[in-house]
One Martini backbone bead per residue (centre of mass of N, CA, C, O) as a GRO file, in nm:
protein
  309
    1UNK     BB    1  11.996   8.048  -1.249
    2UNK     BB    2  12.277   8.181  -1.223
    3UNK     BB    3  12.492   8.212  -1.042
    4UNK     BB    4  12.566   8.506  -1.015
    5UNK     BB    5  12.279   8.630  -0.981
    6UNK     BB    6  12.273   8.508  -0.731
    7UNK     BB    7  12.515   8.655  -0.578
    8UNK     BB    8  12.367   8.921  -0.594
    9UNK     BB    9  12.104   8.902  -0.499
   10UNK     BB   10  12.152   8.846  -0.211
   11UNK     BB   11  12.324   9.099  -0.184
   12UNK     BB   12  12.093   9.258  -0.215
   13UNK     BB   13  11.923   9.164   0.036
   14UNK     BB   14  12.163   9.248   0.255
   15UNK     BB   15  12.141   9.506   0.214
   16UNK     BB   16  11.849   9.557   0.267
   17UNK     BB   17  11.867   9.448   0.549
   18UNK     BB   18  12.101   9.627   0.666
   19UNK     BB   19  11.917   9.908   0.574
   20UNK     BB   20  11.686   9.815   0.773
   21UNK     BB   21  11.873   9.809   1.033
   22UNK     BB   22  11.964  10.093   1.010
   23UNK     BB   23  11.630  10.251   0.990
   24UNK     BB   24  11.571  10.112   1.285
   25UNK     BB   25  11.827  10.236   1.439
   26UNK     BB   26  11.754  10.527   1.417
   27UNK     BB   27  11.492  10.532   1.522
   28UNK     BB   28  11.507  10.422   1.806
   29UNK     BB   29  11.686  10.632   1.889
   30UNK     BB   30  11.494  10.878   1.850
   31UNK     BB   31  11.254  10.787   2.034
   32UNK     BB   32  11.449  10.813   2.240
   33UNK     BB   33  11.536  11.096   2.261
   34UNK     BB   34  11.271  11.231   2.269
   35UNK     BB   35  11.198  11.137   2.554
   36UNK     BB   36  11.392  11.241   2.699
   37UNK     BB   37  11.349  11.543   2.619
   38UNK     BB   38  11.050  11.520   2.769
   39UNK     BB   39  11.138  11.430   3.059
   40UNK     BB   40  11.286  11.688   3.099
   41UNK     BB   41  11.111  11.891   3.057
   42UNK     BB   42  10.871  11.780   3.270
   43UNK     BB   43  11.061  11.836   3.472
   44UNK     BB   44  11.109  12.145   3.472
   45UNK     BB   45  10.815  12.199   3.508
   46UNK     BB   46  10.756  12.063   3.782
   47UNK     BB   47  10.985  12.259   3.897
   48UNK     BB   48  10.827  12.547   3.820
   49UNK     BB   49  10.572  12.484   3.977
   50UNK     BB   50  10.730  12.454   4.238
   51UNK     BB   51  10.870  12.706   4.284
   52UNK     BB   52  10.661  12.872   4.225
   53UNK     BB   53  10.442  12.761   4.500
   54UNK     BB   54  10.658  12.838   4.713
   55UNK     BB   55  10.662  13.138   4.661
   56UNK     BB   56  10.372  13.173   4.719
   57UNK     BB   57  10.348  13.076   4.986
   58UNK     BB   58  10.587  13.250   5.139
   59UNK     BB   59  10.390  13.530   5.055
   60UNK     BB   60  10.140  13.429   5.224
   61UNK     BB   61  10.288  13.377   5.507
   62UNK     BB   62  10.386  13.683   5.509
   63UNK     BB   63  10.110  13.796   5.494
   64UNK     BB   64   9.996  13.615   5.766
   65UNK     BB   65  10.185  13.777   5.954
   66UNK     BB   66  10.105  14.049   5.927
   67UNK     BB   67   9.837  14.040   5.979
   68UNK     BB   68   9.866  13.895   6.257
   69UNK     BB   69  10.034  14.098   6.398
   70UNK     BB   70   9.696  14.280   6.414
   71UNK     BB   71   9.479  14.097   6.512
   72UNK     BB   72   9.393  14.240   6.793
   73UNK     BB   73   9.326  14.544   6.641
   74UNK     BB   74   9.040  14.484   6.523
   75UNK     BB   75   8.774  14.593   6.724
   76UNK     BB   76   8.909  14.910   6.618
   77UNK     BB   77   8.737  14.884   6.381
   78UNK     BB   78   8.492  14.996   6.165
   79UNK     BB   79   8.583  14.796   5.923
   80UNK     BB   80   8.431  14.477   5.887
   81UNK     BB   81   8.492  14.379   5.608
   82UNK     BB   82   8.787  14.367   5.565
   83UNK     BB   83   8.841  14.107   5.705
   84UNK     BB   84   8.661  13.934   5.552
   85UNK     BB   85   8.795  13.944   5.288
   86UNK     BB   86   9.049  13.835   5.400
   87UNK     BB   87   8.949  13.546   5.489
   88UNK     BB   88   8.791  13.478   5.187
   89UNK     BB   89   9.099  13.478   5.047
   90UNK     BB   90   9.255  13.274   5.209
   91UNK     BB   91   9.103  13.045   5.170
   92UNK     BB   92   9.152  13.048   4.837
   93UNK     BB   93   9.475  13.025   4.916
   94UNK     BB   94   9.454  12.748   5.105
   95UNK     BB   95   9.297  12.565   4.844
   96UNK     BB   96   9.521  12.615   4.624
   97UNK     BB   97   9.757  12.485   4.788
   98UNK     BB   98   9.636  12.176   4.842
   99UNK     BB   99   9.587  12.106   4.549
  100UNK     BB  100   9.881  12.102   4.473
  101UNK     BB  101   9.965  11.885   4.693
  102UNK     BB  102   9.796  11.699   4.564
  103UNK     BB  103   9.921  11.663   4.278
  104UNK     BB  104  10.204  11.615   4.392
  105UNK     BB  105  10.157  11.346   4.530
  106UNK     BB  106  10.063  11.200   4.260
  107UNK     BB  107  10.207  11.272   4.016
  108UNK     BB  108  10.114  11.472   3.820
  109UNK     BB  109  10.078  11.544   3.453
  110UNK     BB  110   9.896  11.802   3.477
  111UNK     BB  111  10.014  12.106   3.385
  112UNK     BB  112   9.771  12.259   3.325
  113UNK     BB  113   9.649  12.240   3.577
  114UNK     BB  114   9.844  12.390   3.727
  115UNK     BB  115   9.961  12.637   3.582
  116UNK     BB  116   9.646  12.734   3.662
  117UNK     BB  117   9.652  12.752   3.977
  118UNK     BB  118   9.886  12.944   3.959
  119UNK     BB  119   9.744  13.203   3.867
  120UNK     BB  120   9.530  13.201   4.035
  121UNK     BB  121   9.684  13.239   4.282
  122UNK     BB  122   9.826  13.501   4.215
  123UNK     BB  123   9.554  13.637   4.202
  124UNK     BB  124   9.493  13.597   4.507
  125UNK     BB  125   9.798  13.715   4.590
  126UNK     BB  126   9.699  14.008   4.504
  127UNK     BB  127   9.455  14.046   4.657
  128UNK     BB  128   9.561  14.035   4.957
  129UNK     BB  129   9.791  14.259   4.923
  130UNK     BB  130   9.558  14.476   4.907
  131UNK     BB  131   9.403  14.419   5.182
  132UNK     BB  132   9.693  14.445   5.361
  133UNK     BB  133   9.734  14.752   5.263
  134UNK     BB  134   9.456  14.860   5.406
  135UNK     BB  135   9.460  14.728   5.678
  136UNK     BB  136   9.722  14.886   5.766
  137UNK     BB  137   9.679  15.136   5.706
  138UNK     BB  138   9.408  15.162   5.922
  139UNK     BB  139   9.562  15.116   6.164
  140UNK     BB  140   9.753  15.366   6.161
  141UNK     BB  141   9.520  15.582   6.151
  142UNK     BB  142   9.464  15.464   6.471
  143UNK     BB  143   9.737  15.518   6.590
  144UNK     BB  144   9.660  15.806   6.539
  145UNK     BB  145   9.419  15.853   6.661
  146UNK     BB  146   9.520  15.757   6.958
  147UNK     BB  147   9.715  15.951   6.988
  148UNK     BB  148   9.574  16.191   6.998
  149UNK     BB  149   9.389  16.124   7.240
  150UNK     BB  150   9.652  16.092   7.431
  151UNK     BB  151   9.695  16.367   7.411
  152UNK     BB  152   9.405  16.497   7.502
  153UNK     BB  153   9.431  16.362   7.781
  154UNK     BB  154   9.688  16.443   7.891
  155UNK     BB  155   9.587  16.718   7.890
  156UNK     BB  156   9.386  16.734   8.040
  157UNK     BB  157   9.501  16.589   8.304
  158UNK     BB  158   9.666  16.875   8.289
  159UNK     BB  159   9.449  17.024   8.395
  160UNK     BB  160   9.292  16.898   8.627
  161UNK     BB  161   9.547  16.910   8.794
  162UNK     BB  162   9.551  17.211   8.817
  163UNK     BB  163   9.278  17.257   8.887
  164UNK     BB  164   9.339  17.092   9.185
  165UNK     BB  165   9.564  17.283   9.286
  166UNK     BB  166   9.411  17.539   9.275
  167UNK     BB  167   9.219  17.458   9.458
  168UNK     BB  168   9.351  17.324   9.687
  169UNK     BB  169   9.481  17.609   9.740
  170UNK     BB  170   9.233  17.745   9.812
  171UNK     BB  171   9.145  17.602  10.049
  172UNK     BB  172   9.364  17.674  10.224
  173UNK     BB  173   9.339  17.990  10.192
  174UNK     BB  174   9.051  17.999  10.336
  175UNK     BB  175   9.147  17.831  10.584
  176UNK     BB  176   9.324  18.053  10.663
  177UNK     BB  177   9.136  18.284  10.685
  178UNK     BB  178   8.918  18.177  10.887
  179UNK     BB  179   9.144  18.145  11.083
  180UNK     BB  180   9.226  18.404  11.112
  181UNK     BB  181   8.914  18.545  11.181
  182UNK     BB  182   8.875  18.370  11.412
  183UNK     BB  183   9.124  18.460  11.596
  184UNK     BB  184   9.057  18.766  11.574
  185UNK     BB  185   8.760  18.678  11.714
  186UNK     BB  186   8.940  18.613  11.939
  187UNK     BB  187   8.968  18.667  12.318
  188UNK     BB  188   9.129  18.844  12.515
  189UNK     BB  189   9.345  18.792  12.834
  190UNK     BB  190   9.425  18.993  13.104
  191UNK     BB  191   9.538  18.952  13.451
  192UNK     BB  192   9.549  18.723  13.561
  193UNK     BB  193   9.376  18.547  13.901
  194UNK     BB  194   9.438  18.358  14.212
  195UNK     BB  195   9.229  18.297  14.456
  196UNK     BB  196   9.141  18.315  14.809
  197UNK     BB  197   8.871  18.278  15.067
  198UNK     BB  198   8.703  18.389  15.319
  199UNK     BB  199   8.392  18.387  15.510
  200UNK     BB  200   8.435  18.740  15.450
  201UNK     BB  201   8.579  18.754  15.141
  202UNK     BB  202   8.859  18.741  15.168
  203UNK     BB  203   9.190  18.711  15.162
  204UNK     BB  204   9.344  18.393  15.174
  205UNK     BB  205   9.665  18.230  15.218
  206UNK     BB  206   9.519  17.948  15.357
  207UNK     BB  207   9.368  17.732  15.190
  208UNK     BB  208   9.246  17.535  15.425
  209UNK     BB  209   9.040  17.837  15.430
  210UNK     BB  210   8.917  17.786  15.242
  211UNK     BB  211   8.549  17.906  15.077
  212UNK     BB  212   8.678  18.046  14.832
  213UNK     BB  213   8.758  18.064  14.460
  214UNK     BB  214   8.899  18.329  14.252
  215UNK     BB  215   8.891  18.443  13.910
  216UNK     BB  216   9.071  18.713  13.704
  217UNK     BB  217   8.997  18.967  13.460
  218UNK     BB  218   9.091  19.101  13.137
  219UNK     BB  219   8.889  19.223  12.819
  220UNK     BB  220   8.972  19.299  12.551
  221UNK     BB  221   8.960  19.458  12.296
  222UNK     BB  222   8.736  19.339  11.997
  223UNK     BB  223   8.622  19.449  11.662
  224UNK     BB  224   8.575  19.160  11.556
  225UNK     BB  225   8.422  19.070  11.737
  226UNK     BB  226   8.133  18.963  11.870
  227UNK     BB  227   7.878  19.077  12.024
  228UNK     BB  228   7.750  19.001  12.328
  229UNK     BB  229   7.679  18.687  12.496
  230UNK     BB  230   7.923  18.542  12.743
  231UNK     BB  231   8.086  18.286  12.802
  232UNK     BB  232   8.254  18.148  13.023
  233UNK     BB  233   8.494  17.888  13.178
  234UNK     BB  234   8.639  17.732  13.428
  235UNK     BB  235   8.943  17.566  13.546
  236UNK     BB  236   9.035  17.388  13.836
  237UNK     BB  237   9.323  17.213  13.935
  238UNK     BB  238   9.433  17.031  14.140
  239UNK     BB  239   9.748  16.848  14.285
  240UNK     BB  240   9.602  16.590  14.215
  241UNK     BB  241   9.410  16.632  13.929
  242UNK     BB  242   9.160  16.764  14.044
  243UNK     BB  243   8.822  16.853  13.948
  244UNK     BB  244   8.679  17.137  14.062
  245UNK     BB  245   8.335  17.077  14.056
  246UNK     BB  246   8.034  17.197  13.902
  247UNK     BB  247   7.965  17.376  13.603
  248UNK     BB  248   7.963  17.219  13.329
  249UNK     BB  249   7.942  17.204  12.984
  250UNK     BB  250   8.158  17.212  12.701
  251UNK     BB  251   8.298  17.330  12.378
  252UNK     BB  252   8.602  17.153  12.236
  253UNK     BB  253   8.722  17.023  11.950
  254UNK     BB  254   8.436  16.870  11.972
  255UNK     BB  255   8.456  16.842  12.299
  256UNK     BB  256   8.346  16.766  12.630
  257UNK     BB  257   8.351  16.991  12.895
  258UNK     BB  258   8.438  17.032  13.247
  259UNK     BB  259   8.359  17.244  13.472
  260UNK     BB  260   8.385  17.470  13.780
  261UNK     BB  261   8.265  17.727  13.617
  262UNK     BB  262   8.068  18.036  13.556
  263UNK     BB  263   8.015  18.325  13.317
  264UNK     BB  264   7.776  18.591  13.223
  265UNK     BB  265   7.821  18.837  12.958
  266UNK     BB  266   7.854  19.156  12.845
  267UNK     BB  267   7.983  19.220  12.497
  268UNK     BB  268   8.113  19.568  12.385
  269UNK     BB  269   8.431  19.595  12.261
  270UNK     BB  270   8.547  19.619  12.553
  271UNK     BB  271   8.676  19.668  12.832
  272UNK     BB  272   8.672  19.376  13.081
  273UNK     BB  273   8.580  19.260  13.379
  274UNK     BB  274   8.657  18.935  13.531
  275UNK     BB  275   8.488  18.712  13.802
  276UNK     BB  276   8.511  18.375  13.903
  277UNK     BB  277   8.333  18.170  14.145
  278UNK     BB  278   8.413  17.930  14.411
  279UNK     BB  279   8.265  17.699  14.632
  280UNK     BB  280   8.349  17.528  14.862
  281UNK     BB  281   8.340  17.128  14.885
  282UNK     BB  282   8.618  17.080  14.983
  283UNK     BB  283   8.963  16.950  15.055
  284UNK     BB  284   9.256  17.147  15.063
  285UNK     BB  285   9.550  17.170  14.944
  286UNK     BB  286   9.836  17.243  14.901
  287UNK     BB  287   9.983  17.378  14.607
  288UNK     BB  288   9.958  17.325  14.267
  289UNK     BB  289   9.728  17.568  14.040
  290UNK     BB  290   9.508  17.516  13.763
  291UNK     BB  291   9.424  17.749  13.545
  292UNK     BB  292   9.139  17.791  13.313
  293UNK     BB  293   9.016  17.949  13.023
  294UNK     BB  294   8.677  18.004  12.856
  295UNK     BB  295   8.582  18.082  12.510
  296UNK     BB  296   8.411  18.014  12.198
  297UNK     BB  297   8.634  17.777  12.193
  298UNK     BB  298   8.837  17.846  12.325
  299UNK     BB  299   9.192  17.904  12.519
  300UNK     BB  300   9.243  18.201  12.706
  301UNK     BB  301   9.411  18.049  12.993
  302UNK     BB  302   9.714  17.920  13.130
  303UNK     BB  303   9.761  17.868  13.494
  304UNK     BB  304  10.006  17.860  13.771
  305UNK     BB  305   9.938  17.798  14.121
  306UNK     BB  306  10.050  17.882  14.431
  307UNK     BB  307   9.945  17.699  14.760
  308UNK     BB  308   9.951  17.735  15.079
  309UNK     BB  309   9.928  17.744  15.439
   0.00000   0.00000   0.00000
């Protein structure tokens, strides 16, 4: 082999080897370019899983903040199914969430089983969103049936006030006109007086010399009482504030009262004279004498005597 060809073929071994570096070296750069294309792909579509998973969560936890606004007023509720339903779909929007978090915790490579858990996800709520806006719906029906009911009880409430202030009228107006029937049968006396006696029967100016003192009146016609025999009842009250007598006890606004004489007559709604006598049994003094007269639980006259000596 003369030189010449030698020198030919190395040329041609080292051009050959040339390219054969050259066609290594544009591999090379291809595969590390692929590979690059590659994990940014894979960080997109990572970061498109995160951010769809994010989105997701954020509109689950503001489903679960609705739902739970209103969670109070489960108990009044007549579909208790409704509520069923939203817990065990959240139960599995809770576990797709959980399951997402623990694939990116571990940075798994299996997009596609992330990807399809995301579907899932969303699968799920929007099941919950309609479970969410029937809830809301069957609440809203109950405070308008609610409100309906506190306006029918306010109502009611303010018609029992009215009958309870008219019945209150009516027996104010009862017990007035009772009152009034009863004082109209109550009876009047005119002509109070009131003596001192001595031992002939006479009237005696000297109280220390009476033997008996005696009240005067007369009865006036009164056609609303009621006919028939009335108890008269005096009571003389002494200077020193002592009841004089023992005439019996009668019953004046609920209590018994001691009286100092009595006397029953026939009373037929006409003019009537009467006259009460008590026998002294004690020592008078002079001064100032109050006459109480009663009949029917009324008291019919207080008058005040000076009696001298």
């Amino acid at each position: 082999m003369n030189k010449k060809f030698k020198t030919i073929l190395f040329a041609s071994i080292g051009v050959l080897v040339c390219l054969i570096g050259l066609v290594v070296v544009l591999i090379v750069r291809n595969n590390s370019n692929t590979k690059a294309v590659n994990e940014a792909m894979a960080r997109a579509d990572s970061l498109a899983i995160a951010n769809d998973q994010l989105l997701l969560t954020n509109e689950f936890n503001q489903l679960n903040a609705d739902f739970n606004q209103y969670e109070g007023q489960q108990i009044y509720l007549k579909n208790d199914s409704l509520v069923q339903k939203y817990n065990e779909a959240r139960m599995k929007v809770e576990g797709l969430i959980r399951e997402l978090n623990e694939e990116k915790s571990r940075h798994s490579k299996d997009m596609s089983a992330s990807r399809a858990k995301i579907k899932q996800l969303e699968g799920e709520i929007a099941t919950l969103k309609g479970i969410v806006r029937h809830y809301l719906e069957e609440i809203k029906r109950l405070g308008e049936e609610n409100e309906g009911l506190k306006q029918e009880i306010q109502q009611v409430q303010q018609k029992n006030e009215q009958l309870s202030t008219q019945v209150t009228q009516a027996t104010t107006t009862n017990r007035q006109l009772t009152e009034t029937v009863q004082l109209a049968r109550k009876l009047n006396i005119t002509g109070v007086s009131f003596h001192a006696y001595n031992k002939k029967g006479k009237v005696e100016k000297n109280i220390t010399k009476a033997r008996s003192l005696g009240v005067s009146f007369t009865v006036s016609p009164n056609n609303t009482a009621a006919p028939g025999m009335k108890n008269f009842y005096m009571r003389i009250i002494s200077p020193e504030g002592a009841l004089l007598g023992n005439g019996g006890n009668f019953t004046i606004d609920g209590q018994s009262v001691q009286s100092t004489a009595r006397r029953s007559i026939e009373y037929a709604n006409e003019e009537t004279p009467v006259s009460i006598y008590w026998d002294v049994n004690t020592t008078l003094t002079p001064g100032d004498y109050t006459v109480e007269v009663f009949c029917d639980g009324y008291r019919l006259a207080s008058r005040h005597f000076t009696m001298r000596k």
